Coordinates of C-alpha atoms in Angstrom, one line a residue:
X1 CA 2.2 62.8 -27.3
X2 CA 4.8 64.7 -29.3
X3 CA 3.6 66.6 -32.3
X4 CA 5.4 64.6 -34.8
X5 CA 3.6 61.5 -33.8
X6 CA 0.4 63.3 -34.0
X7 CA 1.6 64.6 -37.4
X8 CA 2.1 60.6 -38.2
X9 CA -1.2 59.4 -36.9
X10 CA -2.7 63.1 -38.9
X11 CA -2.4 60.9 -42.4
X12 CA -4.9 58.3 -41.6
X13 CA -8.8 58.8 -41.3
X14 CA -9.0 57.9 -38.1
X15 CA -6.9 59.5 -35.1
X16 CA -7.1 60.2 -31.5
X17 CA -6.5 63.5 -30.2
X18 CA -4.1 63.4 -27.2
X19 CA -4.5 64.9 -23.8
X20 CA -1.6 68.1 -22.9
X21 CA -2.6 70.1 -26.1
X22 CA -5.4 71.7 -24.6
X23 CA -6.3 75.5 -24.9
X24 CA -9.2 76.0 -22.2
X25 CA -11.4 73.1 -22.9
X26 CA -10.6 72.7 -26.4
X27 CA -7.8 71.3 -28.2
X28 CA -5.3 74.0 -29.6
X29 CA -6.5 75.7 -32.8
X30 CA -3.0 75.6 -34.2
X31 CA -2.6 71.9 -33.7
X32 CA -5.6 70.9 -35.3
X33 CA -4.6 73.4 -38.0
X34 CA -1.3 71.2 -38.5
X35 CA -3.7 68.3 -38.7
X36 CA -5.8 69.2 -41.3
X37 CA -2.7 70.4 -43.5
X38 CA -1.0 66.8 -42.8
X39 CA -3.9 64.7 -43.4
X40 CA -4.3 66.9 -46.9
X41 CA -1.1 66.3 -47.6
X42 CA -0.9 63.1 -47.3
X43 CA -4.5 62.5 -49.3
X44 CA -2.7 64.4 -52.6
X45 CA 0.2 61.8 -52.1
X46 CA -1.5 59.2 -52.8
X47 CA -4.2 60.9 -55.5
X48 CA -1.8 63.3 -57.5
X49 CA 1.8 62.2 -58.9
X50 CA 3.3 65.8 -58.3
X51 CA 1.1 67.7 -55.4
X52 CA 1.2 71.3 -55.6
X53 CA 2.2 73.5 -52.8
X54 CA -0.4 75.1 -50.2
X55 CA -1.2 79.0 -50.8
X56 CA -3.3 79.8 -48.6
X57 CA -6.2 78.2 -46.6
X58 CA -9.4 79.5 -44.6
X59 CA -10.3 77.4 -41.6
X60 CA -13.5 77.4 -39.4
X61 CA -13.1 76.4 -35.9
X62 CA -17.1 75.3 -35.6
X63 CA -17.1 73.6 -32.8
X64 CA -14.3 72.5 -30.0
X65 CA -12.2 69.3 -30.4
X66 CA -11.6 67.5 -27.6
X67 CA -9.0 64.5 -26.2
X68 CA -10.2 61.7 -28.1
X69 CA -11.2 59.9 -31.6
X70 CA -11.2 62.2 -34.6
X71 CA -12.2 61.4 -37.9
X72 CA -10.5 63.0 -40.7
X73 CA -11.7 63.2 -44.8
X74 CA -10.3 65.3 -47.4
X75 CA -11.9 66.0 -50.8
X76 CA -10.6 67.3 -54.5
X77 CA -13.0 70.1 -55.5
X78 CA -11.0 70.3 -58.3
X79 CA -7.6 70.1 -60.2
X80 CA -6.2 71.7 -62.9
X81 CA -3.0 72.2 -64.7
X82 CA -1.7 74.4 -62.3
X83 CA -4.5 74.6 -59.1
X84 CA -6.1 72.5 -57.0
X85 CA -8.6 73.0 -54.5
X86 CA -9.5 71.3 -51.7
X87 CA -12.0 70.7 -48.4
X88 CA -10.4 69.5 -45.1
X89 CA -12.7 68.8 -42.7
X90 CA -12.1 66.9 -39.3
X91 CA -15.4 65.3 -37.0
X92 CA -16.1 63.8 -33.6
X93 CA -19.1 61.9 -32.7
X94 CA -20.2 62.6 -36.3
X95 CA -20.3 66.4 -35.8
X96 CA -17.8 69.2 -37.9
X97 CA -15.4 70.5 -35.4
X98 CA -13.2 72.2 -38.1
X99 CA -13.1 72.5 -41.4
X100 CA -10.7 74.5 -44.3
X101 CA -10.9 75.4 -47.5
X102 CA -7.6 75.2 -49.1
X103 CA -5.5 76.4 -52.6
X104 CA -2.6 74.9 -53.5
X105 CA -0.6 75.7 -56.8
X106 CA 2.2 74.8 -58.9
X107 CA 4.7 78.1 -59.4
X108 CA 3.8 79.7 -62.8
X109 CA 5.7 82.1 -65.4
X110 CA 5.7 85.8 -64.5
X111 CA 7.3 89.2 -65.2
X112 CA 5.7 90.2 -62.2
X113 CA 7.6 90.9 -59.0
X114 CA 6.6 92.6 -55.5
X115 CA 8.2 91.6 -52.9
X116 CA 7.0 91.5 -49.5
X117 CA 7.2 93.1 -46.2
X118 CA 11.0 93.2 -44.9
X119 CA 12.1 92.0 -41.7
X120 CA 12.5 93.7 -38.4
X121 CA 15.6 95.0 -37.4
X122 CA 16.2 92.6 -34.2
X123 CA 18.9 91.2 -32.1
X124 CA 19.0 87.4 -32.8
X125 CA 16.4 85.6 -30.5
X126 CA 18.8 84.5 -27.8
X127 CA 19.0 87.9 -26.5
X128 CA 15.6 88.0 -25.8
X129 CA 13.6 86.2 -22.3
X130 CA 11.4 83.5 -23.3
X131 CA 8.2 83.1 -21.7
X132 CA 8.1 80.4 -19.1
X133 CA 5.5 77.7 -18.8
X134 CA 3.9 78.0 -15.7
X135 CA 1.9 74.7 -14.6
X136 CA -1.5 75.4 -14.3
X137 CA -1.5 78.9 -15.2
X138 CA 0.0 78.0 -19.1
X139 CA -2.3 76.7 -21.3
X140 CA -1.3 73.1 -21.8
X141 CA -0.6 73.1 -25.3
X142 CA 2.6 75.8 -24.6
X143 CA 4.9 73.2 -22.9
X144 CA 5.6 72.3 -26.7
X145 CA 6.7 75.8 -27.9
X146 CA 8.6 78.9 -26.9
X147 CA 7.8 82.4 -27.6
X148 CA 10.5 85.3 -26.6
X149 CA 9.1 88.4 -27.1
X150 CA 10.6 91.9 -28.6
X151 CA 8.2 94.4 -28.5
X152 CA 4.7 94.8 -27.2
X153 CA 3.2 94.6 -23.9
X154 CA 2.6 91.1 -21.8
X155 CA -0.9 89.9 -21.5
X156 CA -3.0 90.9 -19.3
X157 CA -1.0 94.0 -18.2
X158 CA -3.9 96.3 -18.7
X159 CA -1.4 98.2 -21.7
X160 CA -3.8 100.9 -23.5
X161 CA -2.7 99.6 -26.7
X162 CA -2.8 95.8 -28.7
X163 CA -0.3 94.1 -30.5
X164 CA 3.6 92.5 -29.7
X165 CA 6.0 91.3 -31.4
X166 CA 8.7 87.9 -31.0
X167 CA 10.2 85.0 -32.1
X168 CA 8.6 81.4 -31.9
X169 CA 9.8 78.0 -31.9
X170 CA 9.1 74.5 -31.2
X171 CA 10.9 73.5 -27.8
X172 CA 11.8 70.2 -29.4
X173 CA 13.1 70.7 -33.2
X174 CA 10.1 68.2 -35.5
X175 CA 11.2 66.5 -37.8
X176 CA 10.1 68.3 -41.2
X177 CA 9.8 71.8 -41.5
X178 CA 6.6 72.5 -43.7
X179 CA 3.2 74.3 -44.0
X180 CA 1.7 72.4 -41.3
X181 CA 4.6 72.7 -38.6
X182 CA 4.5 76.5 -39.2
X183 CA 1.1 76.9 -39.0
X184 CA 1.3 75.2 -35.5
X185 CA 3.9 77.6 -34.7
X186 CA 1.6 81.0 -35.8
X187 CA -1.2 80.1 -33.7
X188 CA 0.6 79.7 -30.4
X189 CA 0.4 83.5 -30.2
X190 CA -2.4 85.1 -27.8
X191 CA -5.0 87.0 -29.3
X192 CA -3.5 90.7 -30.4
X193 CA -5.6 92.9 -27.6
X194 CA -5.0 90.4 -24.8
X195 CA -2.0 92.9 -23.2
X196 CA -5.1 95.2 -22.8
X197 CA -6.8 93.4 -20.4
X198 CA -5.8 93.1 -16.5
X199 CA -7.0 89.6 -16.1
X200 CA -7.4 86.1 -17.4
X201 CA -10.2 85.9 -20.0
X202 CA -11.5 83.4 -22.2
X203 CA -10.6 83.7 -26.3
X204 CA -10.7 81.6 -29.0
X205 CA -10.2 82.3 -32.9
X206 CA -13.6 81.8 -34.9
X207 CA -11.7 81.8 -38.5
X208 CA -8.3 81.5 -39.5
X209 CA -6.8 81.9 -43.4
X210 CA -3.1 82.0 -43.8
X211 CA -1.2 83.1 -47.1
X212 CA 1.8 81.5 -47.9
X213 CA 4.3 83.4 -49.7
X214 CA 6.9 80.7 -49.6
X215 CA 6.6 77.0 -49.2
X216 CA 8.3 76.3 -45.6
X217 CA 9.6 72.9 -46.9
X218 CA 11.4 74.5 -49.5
X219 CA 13.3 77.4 -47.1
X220 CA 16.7 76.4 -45.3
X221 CA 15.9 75.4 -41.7
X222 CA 14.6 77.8 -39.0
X223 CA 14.4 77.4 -35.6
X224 CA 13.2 81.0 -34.1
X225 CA 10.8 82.3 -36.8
X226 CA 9.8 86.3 -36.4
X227 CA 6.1 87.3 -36.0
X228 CA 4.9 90.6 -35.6
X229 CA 0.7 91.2 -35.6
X230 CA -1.6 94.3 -35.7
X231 CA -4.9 94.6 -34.7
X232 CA -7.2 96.2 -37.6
X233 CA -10.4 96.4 -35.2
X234 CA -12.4 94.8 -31.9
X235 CA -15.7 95.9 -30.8
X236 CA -18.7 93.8 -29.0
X237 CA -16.5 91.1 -27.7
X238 CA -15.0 90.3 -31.4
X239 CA -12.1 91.4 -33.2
X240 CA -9.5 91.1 -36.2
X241 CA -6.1 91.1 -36.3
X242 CA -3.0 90.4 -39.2
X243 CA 0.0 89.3 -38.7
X244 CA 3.4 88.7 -40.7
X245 CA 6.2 85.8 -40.6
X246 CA 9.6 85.8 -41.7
X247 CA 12.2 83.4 -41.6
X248 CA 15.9 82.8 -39.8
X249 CA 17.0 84.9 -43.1
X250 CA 14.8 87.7 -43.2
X251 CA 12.7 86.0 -45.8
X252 CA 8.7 87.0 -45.6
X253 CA 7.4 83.5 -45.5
X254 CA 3.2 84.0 -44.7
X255 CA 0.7 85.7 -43.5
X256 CA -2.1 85.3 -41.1
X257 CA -5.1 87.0 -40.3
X258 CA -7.4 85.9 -38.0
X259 CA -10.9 87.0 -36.5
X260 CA -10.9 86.6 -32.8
X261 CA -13.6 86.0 -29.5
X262 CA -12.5 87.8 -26.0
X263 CA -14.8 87.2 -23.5
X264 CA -13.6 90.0 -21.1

């Protein structure tokens, strides 16, 4: 099942989760990310005339989603003039699997201006090797996207350091380009300190917030969007790590920070 047809079936209360997305034996994080951004957005839709844009949301992976019904609801905590805030939260068998807090706002008035990080200084992306999928060594979910990195080490290449950098895509262009298609794309990433081990391991993300500096719908269309991440700490089998995205013009779009589980 193609992601725009699970972004489709995302907008009702009711869905099934295809097979092919999986990540170990649960369904990708960044998919059921998109979901719970679709299924919001199509919620404010139908209960607000003008819907704000998304700013940021924190998501809780509780439990893992698996190939089959999922139940979607989405709540209003509250609305203002300029704010809303919202609860996301998506169940099988009558049990949370995820759920996200989320803040969406209407632009304001200000004299203030900081602009953010700048982009790096790389060749255009179809310089660069993509990884290949490799059946039944790839995790499922990664015959939808492509990632070609710049810099950084590979996973599992036993580096002494964390962190890489590369473009990302969708293999087959969706059809809108918007919070919850980019969010898909950010999460394809491995964890940051994977390159430091020297063999397969299982991870998973616990929580997930993402900042949106720009709304993705609003940008010109891009096809190979620029990540870069840093890992700010990992001890006991747990870990955190930031990362930055930018745009086909340079343009610092969102970030994303995320606290990770290596079990290796």
């Amino acid at each position: 099942m193609k992601f725009d047809s699970i972004m489709v079936a995302a907008e009702a209360n009711e869905m099934i989760l295809p097979e092919g997305w999986g990540q170990g034996r649960a369904t990708f994080g960044g998919l059921m990310g998109a979901i719970l951004i679709r299924h919001m957005q199509a919620y404010l839709a139908r209960e607000l005339p003008e819907p704000p844009p998304l700013r940021s949301f924190a998501l809780t992976f509780v439990g893992p989603a698996v190939p089959g019904p999922l139940a979607l609801s989405a709540e209003i905590l509250r609305s203002g003039k300029s704010v809303t805030q919202m609860q996301v939260t998506a169940r099988q068998e009558g049990q949370v699997v995820s759920t996200m807090l989320a803040s969406l706002g209407h632009a304001r008035e200000s004299s203030i201006r900081v602009p953010g990080p700048a982009a790096p200084d790389w060749k255009p992306a179809e310089e660069y090797h993509a990884i290949p999928f490799m059946e039944g060594v790839s995790p499922d979910f990664l015959r939808e996207f492509e990632m070609r990195p710049v810099a950084g080490q590979f996973p599992y290449s036993g580096s002494d350091k964390p962190d890489f950098e590369g473009y990302m895509s969708f293999r087959e262009r969706p059809e809108r380009q918007d919070a919850a298609s980019l969010a898909c794309l950010v999460d394809v990433w491995p964890p940051s300190v994977i390159p430091m081990l020297t063999k397969r391991a299982p991870s998973s993300s616990m929580t997930w917030i993402m900042e949106f500096l720009e709304d993705p719908a609003e940008l010109p269309w891009t096809d190979h969007w620029l990540y870069t991440v840093h890992t700010d700490s990992f001890a006991d089998g747990y870990g955190q790590n930031r990362s930055v995205i930018w745009d086909g013009e340079g343009r610092p779009v969102a970030f994303s920070r995320q606290t990770i589980v290596v079990f290796g």
